[in-house]
PDB file of C-alpha atoms in Angstrom:
ATOM      1  CA  GLN A   3      -2.071  74.072  33.355  1.00 83.00           C
ATOM      2  CA  SER A   4      -1.314  77.988  32.241  1.00 91.00           C
ATOM      3  CA  VAL A   5      -1.735  80.735  34.616  1.00 94.00           C
ATOM      4  CA  LEU A   6      -3.850  82.193  31.665  1.00 97.00           C
ATOM      5  CA  THR A   7      -6.779  80.137  29.555  1.00 97.00           C
ATOM      6  CA  GLN A   8      -7.046  79.985  26.209  1.00 97.00           C
ATOM      7  CA  ALA A   9      -9.121  77.950  24.441  1.00 97.00           C
ATOM      8  CA  PRO A  10      -7.218  75.628  22.471  1.00 96.00           C
ATOM      9  CA  SER A  11      -7.886  75.788  18.739  1.00 97.00           C
ATOM     10  CA  VAL A  12     -11.310  78.710  16.728  1.00 98.00           C
ATOM     11  CA  SER A  13     -11.246  78.929  12.880  1.00 97.00           C
ATOM     12  CA  GLY A  14     -12.614  81.612  10.067  1.00 97.00           C
ATOM     13  CA  ALA A  15     -12.729  81.315   7.026  1.00 97.00           C
ATOM     14  CA  PRO A  16     -10.578  83.860   4.869  1.00 97.00           C
ATOM     15  CA  GLY A  17     -12.191  87.421   5.440  1.00 97.00           C
ATOM     16  CA  GLN A  18     -13.755  86.487   8.088  1.00 97.00           C
ATOM     17  CA  ARG A  19     -13.406  88.385  12.092  1.00 98.00           C
ATOM     18  CA  VAL A  20     -11.869  85.517  14.811  1.00 98.00           C
ATOM     19  CA  THR A  21     -11.585  87.027  18.509  1.00 98.00           C
ATOM     20  CA  ILE A  22      -8.886  84.641  20.616  1.00 98.00           C
ATOM     21  CA  SER A  23     -10.088  85.226  24.680  1.00 98.00           C
ATOM     22  CA  CYS A  24      -7.919  85.223  27.442  1.00 98.00           C
ATOM     23  CA  THR A  25      -9.104  84.208  30.749  1.00 98.00           C
ATOM     24  CA  GLY A  26      -7.262  85.478  33.879  1.00 97.00           C
ATOM     25  CA  SER A  27      -7.671  86.111  37.448  1.00 97.00           C
ATOM     26  CA  SER A  28      -7.801  88.818  39.812  1.00 96.00           C
ATOM     27  CA  SER A  29      -4.467  87.847  40.709  1.00 96.00           C
ATOM     28  CA  ASN A  30      -3.100  89.264  37.052  1.00 96.00           C
ATOM     29  CA  ILE A  31      -5.880  90.521  34.620  1.00 96.00           C
ATOM     30  CA  GLY A  32      -7.693  91.383  37.135  1.00 95.00           C
ATOM     31  CA  ALA A  33      -5.432  93.071  39.064  1.00 94.00           C
ATOM     32  CA  GLY A  34      -5.041  95.987  36.878  1.00 93.00           C
ATOM     33  CA  TYR A  35      -1.928  93.976  34.427  1.00 94.00           C
ATOM     34  CA  ASP A  36      -2.099  94.798  31.265  1.00 93.00           C
ATOM     35  CA  VAL A  37      -2.242  92.204  28.185  1.00 96.00           C
ATOM     36  CA  HIS A  38       0.302  91.503  24.978  1.00 97.00           C
ATOM     37  CA  TRP A  39      -0.360  89.034  22.709  1.00 98.00           C
ATOM     38  CA  TYR A  40       2.015  86.746  20.483  1.00 98.00           C
ATOM     39  CA  GLN A  41       1.919  85.527  17.055  1.00 98.00           C
ATOM     40  CA  HIS A  42       3.694  82.116  16.857  1.00 96.00           C
ATOM     41  CA  LEU A  43       4.397  79.634  13.826  1.00 93.00           C
ATOM     42  CA  PRO A  44       6.037  76.893  15.036  1.00 84.00           C
ATOM     43  CA  GLY A  45       9.606  76.515  14.093  1.00 85.00           C
ATOM     44  CA  THR A  46      10.218  80.211  13.926  1.00 92.00           C
ATOM     45  CA  ALA A  47      10.067  82.894  16.459  1.00 95.00           C
ATOM     46  CA  PRO A  48       7.074  84.690  18.351  1.00 96.00           C
ATOM     47  CA  LYS A  49       6.379  87.384  17.345  1.00 97.00           C
ATOM     48  CA  LEU A  50       5.070  90.427  19.190  1.00 97.00           C
ATOM     49  CA  LEU A  51       1.673  91.404  18.040  1.00 98.00           C
ATOM     50  CA  ILE A  52      -0.613  93.714  20.541  1.00 97.00           C
ATOM     51  CA  TYR A  53       1.302  95.290  24.089  1.00 96.00           C
ATOM     52  CA  GLY A  54      -0.798  96.884  26.588  1.00 94.00           C
ATOM     53  CA  ASN A  55      -3.925  95.244  25.717  1.00 96.00           C
ATOM     54  CA  ASN A  56      -4.590  96.965  22.746  1.00 96.00           C
ATOM     55  CA  ASN A  57      -1.117  98.655  20.660  1.00 96.00           C
ATOM     56  CA  ARG A  58       0.452  97.619  17.542  1.00 97.00           C
ATOM     57  CA  PRO A  59       3.738  97.217  17.474  1.00 95.00           C
ATOM     58  CA  SER A  60       4.812  99.094  13.827  1.00 95.00           C
ATOM     59  CA  GLY A  61       4.251  96.810  10.916  1.00 95.00           C
ATOM     60  CA  VAL A  62       1.460  95.097  12.545  1.00 97.00           C
ATOM     61  CA  PRO A  63      -1.144  95.299  10.184  1.00 96.00           C
ATOM     62  CA  ASP A  64      -4.568  97.273  12.005  1.00 96.00           C
ATOM     63  CA  ARG A  65      -6.177  93.571  11.264  1.00 97.00           C
ATOM     64  CA  PHE A  66      -5.550  93.480  14.244  1.00 98.00           C
ATOM     65  CA  SER A  67      -6.624  94.335  17.914  1.00 98.00           C
ATOM     66  CA  GLY A  68      -7.135  94.013  21.534  1.00 98.00           C
ATOM     67  CA  SER A  69      -9.293  94.590  24.372  1.00 97.00           C
ATOM     68  CA  LYS A  70      -9.023  93.815  28.029  1.00 97.00           C
ATOM     69  CA  SER A  71     -12.357  94.198  30.656  1.00 96.00           C
ATOM     70  CA  GLY A  72     -12.511  92.535  34.178  1.00 96.00           C
ATOM     71  CA  THR A  73     -10.200  89.481  34.206  1.00 97.00           C
ATOM     72  CA  SER A  74     -10.523  88.740  30.382  1.00 98.00           C
ATOM     73  CA  ALA A  75      -9.061  89.708  27.933  1.00 98.00           C
ATOM     74  CA  SER A  76     -10.034  89.547  23.491  1.00 98.00           C
ATOM     75  CA  LEU A  77      -7.525  89.549  20.355  1.00 98.00           C
ATOM     76  CA  ALA A  78      -9.663  89.817  17.184  1.00 98.00           C
ATOM     77  CA  ILE A  79      -8.537  89.262  13.582  1.00 98.00           C
ATOM     78  CA  THR A  80     -10.558  91.065  10.600  1.00 98.00           C
ATOM     79  CA  GLY A  81     -10.897  89.956   7.187  1.00 97.00           C
ATOM     80  CA  LEU A  82      -8.892  86.457   7.990  1.00 98.00           C
ATOM     81  CA  GLN A  83      -6.157  85.850   5.296  1.00 97.00           C
ATOM     82  CA  ALA A  84      -4.116  82.137   5.272  1.00 96.00           C
ATOM     83  CA  GLU A  85      -0.995  83.721   6.547  1.00 95.00           C
ATOM     84  CA  ASP A  86      -2.744  84.158   9.975  1.00 97.00           C
ATOM     85  CA  GLU A  87      -3.023  80.832  10.796  1.00 97.00           C
ATOM     86  CA  ALA A  88      -0.354  79.846  13.476  1.00 97.00           C
ATOM     87  CA  ASP A  89      -0.655  80.021  17.288  1.00 97.00           C
ATOM     88  CA  TYR A  90      -1.615  82.735  19.742  1.00 98.00           C
ATOM     89  CA  TYR A  91      -0.320  83.246  23.101  1.00 98.00           C
ATOM     90  CA  CYS A  92      -1.701  86.163  25.680  1.00 98.00           C
ATOM     91  CA  GLN A  93       0.661  87.058  28.584  1.00 97.00           C
ATOM     92  CA  SER A  94       0.577  89.348  31.444  1.00 96.00           C
ATOM     93  CA  HIS A  95       2.014  89.439  35.190  1.00 95.00           C
ATOM     94  CA  ASP A  96       0.838  87.864  37.970  1.00 95.00           C
ATOM     95  CA  ARG A  97       1.146  89.402  41.464  1.00 94.00           C
ATOM     96  CA  SER A  98       0.905  86.679  43.716  1.00 95.00           C
ATOM     97  CA  LEU A  99       3.431  84.581  41.770  1.00 93.00           C
ATOM     98  CA  SER A 100       5.809  87.665  40.802  1.00 92.00           C
ATOM     99  CA  ALA A 101       6.349  86.148  37.480  1.00 93.00           C
ATOM    100  CA  SER A 102       5.699  86.579  33.744  1.00 94.00           C
ATOM    101  CA  VAL A 103       2.368  84.323  33.092  1.00 96.00           C
ATOM    102  CA  PHE A 104       1.311  83.515  29.556  1.00 97.00           C
ATOM    103  CA  GLY A 105      -1.779  81.435  28.052  1.00 97.00           C
ATOM    104  CA  GLY A 106      -1.708  77.795  27.281  1.00 96.00           C
ATOM    105  CA  GLY A 107      -2.356  79.446  23.465  1.00 97.00           C
ATOM    106  CA  THR A 108      -5.100  79.163  20.661  1.00 98.00           C
ATOM    107  CA  LYS A 109      -4.160  77.395  17.077  1.00 97.00           C
ATOM    108  CA  LEU A 110      -6.949  79.831  14.393  1.00 98.00           C
ATOM    109  CA  THR A 111      -7.352  77.252  11.694  1.00 97.00           C
ATOM    110  CA  VAL A 112      -7.869  79.268   8.434  1.00 96.00           C
ATOM    111  CA  LEU A 113     -10.413  77.724   6.228  1.00 94.00           C
TER     112      LEU A 113
ATOM    113  CA  GLU B  82      17.649  94.300  12.471  1.00 95.00           C
ATOM    114  CA  VAL B  83      17.469  92.647  16.561  1.00 97.00           C
ATOM    115  CA  GLN B  84      18.529  89.229  16.064  1.00 97.00           C
ATOM    116  CA  LEU B  85      18.261  86.603  18.972  1.00 98.00           C
ATOM    117  CA  VAL B  86      20.138  82.827  18.369  1.00 98.00           C
ATOM    118  CA  GLU B  87      20.095  80.760  20.298  1.00 98.00           C
ATOM    119  CA  SER B  88      21.984  77.308  19.907  1.00 98.00           C
ATOM    120  CA  GLY B  89      23.510  74.816  23.473  1.00 98.00           C
ATOM    121  CA  GLY B  90      20.685  72.494  22.751  1.00 97.00           C
ATOM    122  CA  GLY B  91      20.588  68.988  22.742  1.00 97.00           C
ATOM    123  CA  LEU B  92      19.790  65.448  24.394  1.00 98.00           C
ATOM    124  CA  VAL B  93      20.898  65.232  28.440  1.00 98.00           C
ATOM    125  CA  GLN B  94      20.023  61.919  30.598  1.00 98.00           C
ATOM    126  CA  PRO B  95      17.994  62.822  33.391  1.00 98.00           C
ATOM    127  CA  GLY B  96      20.011  64.686  36.546  1.00 98.00           C
ATOM    128  CA  GLY B  97      22.267  66.201  33.548  1.00 98.00           C
ATOM    129  CA  SER B  98      23.525  69.631  33.223  1.00 98.00           C
ATOM    130  CA  LEU B  99      23.468  71.315  29.903  1.00 98.00           C
ATOM    131  CA  ARG B 100      24.340  75.171  29.139  1.00 98.00           C
ATOM    132  CA  LEU B 101      22.265  77.476  26.733  1.00 98.00           C
ATOM    133  CA  SER B 102      24.196  80.755  24.702  1.00 98.00           C
ATOM    134  CA  CYS B 103      21.700  83.498  23.056  1.00 98.00           C
ATOM    135  CA  ALA B 104      24.064  85.874  20.854  1.00 98.00           C
ATOM    136  CA  ALA B 105      22.138  88.801  20.670  1.00 98.00           C
ATOM    137  CA  SER B 106      22.510  91.288  17.803  1.00 98.00           C
ATOM    138  CA  GLY B 107      21.307  94.912  16.002  1.00 98.00           C
ATOM    139  CA  PHE B 108      21.023  97.011  19.769  1.00 97.00           C
ATOM    140  CA  THR B 109      22.690  98.056  22.786  1.00 97.00           C
ATOM    141  CA  PHE B 110      22.433  94.645  24.321  1.00 98.00           C
ATOM    142  CA  SER B 111      23.817  96.090  27.423  1.00 97.00           C
ATOM    143  CA  SER B 112      20.481  98.330  27.796  1.00 96.00           C
ATOM    144  CA  ASN B 113      18.169  95.764  28.097  1.00 96.00           C
ATOM    145  CA  TRP B 114      16.448  93.088  30.404  1.00 96.00           C
ATOM    146  CA  MET B 115      16.968  90.136  28.681  1.00 97.00           C
ATOM    147  CA  SER B 116      14.816  86.758  29.062  1.00 97.00           C
ATOM    148  CA  TRP B 117      14.359  82.770  29.017  1.00 98.00           C
ATOM    149  CA  VAL B 118      10.917  81.356  27.232  1.00 97.00           C
ATOM    150  CA  ARG B 119      10.278  78.037  26.996  1.00 97.00           C
ATOM    151  CA  GLN B 120       8.204  75.593  25.931  1.00 95.00           C
ATOM    152  CA  ALA B 121       7.434  71.887  26.274  1.00 95.00           C
ATOM    153  CA  PRO B 122       5.911  69.484  23.441  1.00 94.00           C
ATOM    154  CA  GLY B 123       2.495  69.875  23.073  1.00 91.00           C
ATOM    155  CA  LYS B 124       2.619  73.042  25.637  1.00 92.00           C
ATOM    156  CA  GLY B 125       2.424  76.800  26.057  1.00 92.00           C
ATOM    157  CA  LEU B 126       5.186  79.047  26.682  1.00 94.00           C
ATOM    158  CA  GLU B 127       6.142  79.389  29.933  1.00 96.00           C
ATOM    159  CA  TRP B 128       8.806  82.500  31.046  1.00 96.00           C
ATOM    160  CA  VAL B 129      11.560  80.684  32.414  1.00 97.00           C
ATOM    161  CA  ALA B 130      13.943  83.511  33.606  1.00 97.00           C
ATOM    162  CA  ASN B 131      15.090  87.428  33.883  1.00 95.00           C
ATOM    163  CA  ILE B 132      18.158  89.122  34.292  1.00 96.00           C
ATOM    164  CA  LYS B 133      18.885  92.622  34.521  1.00 95.00           C
ATOM    165  CA  GLN B 134      20.688  94.944  32.251  1.00 96.00           C
ATOM    166  CA  ASP B 135      23.914  94.324  34.551  1.00 95.00           C
ATOM    167  CA  GLY B 136      23.514  90.808  36.002  1.00 96.00           C
ATOM    168  CA  SER B 137      22.989  92.085  39.427  1.00 96.00           C
ATOM    169  CA  GLU B 138      19.238  91.580  39.599  1.00 95.00           C
ATOM    170  CA  LYS B 139      17.795  87.786  38.307  1.00 96.00           C
ATOM    171  CA  TYR B 140      14.340  86.036  38.864  1.00 95.00           C
ATOM    172  CA  TYR B 141      13.560  82.868  38.309  1.00 96.00           C
ATOM    173  CA  VAL B 142       9.979  80.386  38.005  1.00 95.00           C
ATOM    174  CA  ASP B 143       9.593  78.628  40.933  1.00 94.00           C
ATOM    175  CA  SER B 144       9.630  75.232  38.677  1.00 96.00           C
ATOM    176  CA  VAL B 145      13.566  75.737  38.187  1.00 97.00           C
ATOM    177  CA  LYS B 146      14.473  77.561  41.032  1.00 97.00           C
ATOM    178  CA  GLY B 147      17.887  76.467  42.472  1.00 97.00           C
ATOM    179  CA  ARG B 148      18.763  74.242  39.358  1.00 98.00           C
ATOM    180  CA  PHE B 149      18.769  76.751  36.013  1.00 98.00           C
ATOM    181  CA  THR B 150      21.202  79.484  36.619  1.00 98.00           C
ATOM    182  CA  ILE B 151      20.447  82.970  34.079  1.00 98.00           C
ATOM    183  CA  SER B 152      23.601  84.650  33.271  1.00 98.00           C
ATOM    184  CA  ARG B 153      24.911  87.303  30.850  1.00 98.00           C
ATOM    185  CA  ASP B 154      28.123  87.918  29.238  1.00 98.00           C
ATOM    186  CA  ASN B 155      27.123  92.356  27.896  1.00 98.00           C
ATOM    187  CA  ALA B 156      30.898  92.420  26.095  1.00 98.00           C
ATOM    188  CA  LYS B 157      29.678  89.729  24.170  1.00 98.00           C
ATOM    189  CA  ASN B 158      26.842  90.720  23.411  1.00 98.00           C
ATOM    190  CA  SER B 159      25.118  86.988  24.865  1.00 98.00           C
ATOM    191  CA  LEU B 160      22.586  85.553  27.146  1.00 98.00           C
ATOM    192  CA  TYR B 161      23.163  82.132  29.241  1.00 98.00           C
ATOM    193  CA  LEU B 162      21.189  79.412  30.576  1.00 98.00           C
ATOM    194  CA  GLN B 163      22.686  76.542  32.450  1.00 98.00           C
ATOM    195  CA  MET B 164      20.625  73.900  33.865  1.00 98.00           C
ATOM    196  CA  SER B 165      21.958  71.533  36.062  1.00 98.00           C
ATOM    197  CA  SER B 166      19.558  68.587  37.895  1.00 98.00           C
ATOM    198  CA  LEU B 167      17.673  68.531  34.579  1.00 98.00           C
ATOM    199  CA  ARG B 168      14.542  66.328  34.383  1.00 98.00           C
ATOM    200  CA  ALA B 169      12.464  64.887  31.775  1.00 98.00           C
ATOM    201  CA  GLU B 170       9.891  68.230  32.430  1.00 97.00           C
ATOM    202  CA  ASP B 171      12.081  69.947  31.629  1.00 98.00           C
ATOM    203  CA  THR B 172      12.243  68.989  28.052  1.00 98.00           C
ATOM    204  CA  ALA B 173      11.080  71.994  26.418  1.00 97.00           C
ATOM    205  CA  VAL B 174      12.335  74.474  23.049  1.00 97.00           C
ATOM    206  CA  TYR B 175      13.646  77.537  24.813  1.00 98.00           C
ATOM    207  CA  TYR B 176      13.345  80.827  23.384  1.00 98.00           C
ATOM    208  CA  CYS B 177      15.650  83.906  24.248  1.00 98.00           C
ATOM    209  CA  ALA B 178      14.002  87.248  24.753  1.00 98.00           C
ATOM    210  CA  ARG B 179      14.760  90.453  24.528  1.00 98.00           C
ATOM    211  CA  ASN B 180      12.737  92.189  28.065  1.00 94.00           C
ATOM    212  CA  ILE B 181      11.651  95.852  27.254  1.00 91.00           C
ATOM    213  CA  GLY B 182       9.608  96.159  30.671  1.00 80.00           C
ATOM    214  CA  TYR B 183       6.562  97.675  30.267  1.00 86.00           C
ATOM    215  CA  CYS B 184       5.387  99.972  32.240  1.00 86.00           C
ATOM    216  CA  SER B 185       1.463 101.063  32.881  1.00 85.00           C
ATOM    217  CA  GLY B 186      -0.011 102.279  35.988  1.00 82.00           C
ATOM    218  CA  GLY B 187       2.617 103.109  38.213  1.00 83.00           C
ATOM    219  CA  ARG B 188       4.180  99.239  37.453  1.00 84.00           C
ATOM    220  CA  CYS B 189       6.876  97.725  35.266  1.00 83.00           C
ATOM    221  CA  TYR B 190       6.935  94.396  34.334  1.00 84.00           C
ATOM    222  CA  ALA B 191       7.771  92.445  31.500  1.00 89.00           C
ATOM    223  CA  LEU B 192       7.213  92.837  27.339  1.00 94.00           C
ATOM    224  CA  PHE B 193       8.926  90.265  25.213  1.00 96.00           C
ATOM    225  CA  ASP B 194       9.791  91.803  22.003  1.00 96.00           C
ATOM    226  CA  TYR B 195      11.684  90.525  20.059  1.00 97.00           C
ATOM    227  CA  TRP B 196      12.314  86.640  19.972  1.00 98.00           C
ATOM    228  CA  GLY B 197      14.504  83.786  18.612  1.00 97.00           C
ATOM    229  CA  GLN B 198      13.721  81.216  17.102  1.00 96.00           C
ATOM    230  CA  GLY B 199      14.790  78.151  20.084  1.00 97.00           C
ATOM    231  CA  THR B 200      16.872  75.629  20.951  1.00 97.00           C
ATOM    232  CA  LEU B 201      15.302  72.276  21.717  1.00 98.00           C
ATOM    233  CA  ALA B 202      16.731  71.028  25.109  1.00 98.00           C
ATOM    234  CA  THR B 203      15.720  66.850  25.760  1.00 98.00           C
ATOM    235  CA  VAL B 204      15.877  65.432  28.774  1.00 98.00           C
ATOM    236  CA  SER B 205      15.687  61.704  28.467  1.00 96.00           C
ATOM    237  CA  SER B 206      17.128  58.869  29.054  1.00 95.00           C
TER     238      SER B 206
END
């Protein structure tokens, strides 16, 4: 059971917009810790997608955006492309555990 | 180009040991915290351990404390994870990750900006 909760799967057609949510608690996201997002294609190295809730590293398309409110965060992907099909993970810090914590991951399927 | 290449995974019996290695290149290895993150089959990512630039501070997830040891050799640009008293639940792909220590609101915590492709450790009889 992951500390941060994500829906197991989400899907969308090419060109559509999808959102992936990440729900935490008062000891992590709700405590003011920022959220980072990673994209992972099985068998490859995970890739940093969004850091500090809504910042994109160099090279990440602006189709990807993040937000945070209260004890939750969201990743939005607009203009879905086939290459976006991957697993997406949120990550933050938990002050009670004194540890980095991840969500269980959301598998995005592009229909 | 930052590269992290893990090795050392394999099949080991419960109670056994395994040593994972991560060869780093493309950046000044001694300038970064480094981490191990794992993914059990069908599960999500789980942070395992962190080590400071000079090796003076090390942190572990509770489930591996006393069994795993993270270390580094800055002269060899290498990160290690010595795993002992292995259990079936330690079966996972283990990723080496560069940690750039993200700071916000007066607090600093982990942000993993580069990852390796992982090495599979299987604990089974």
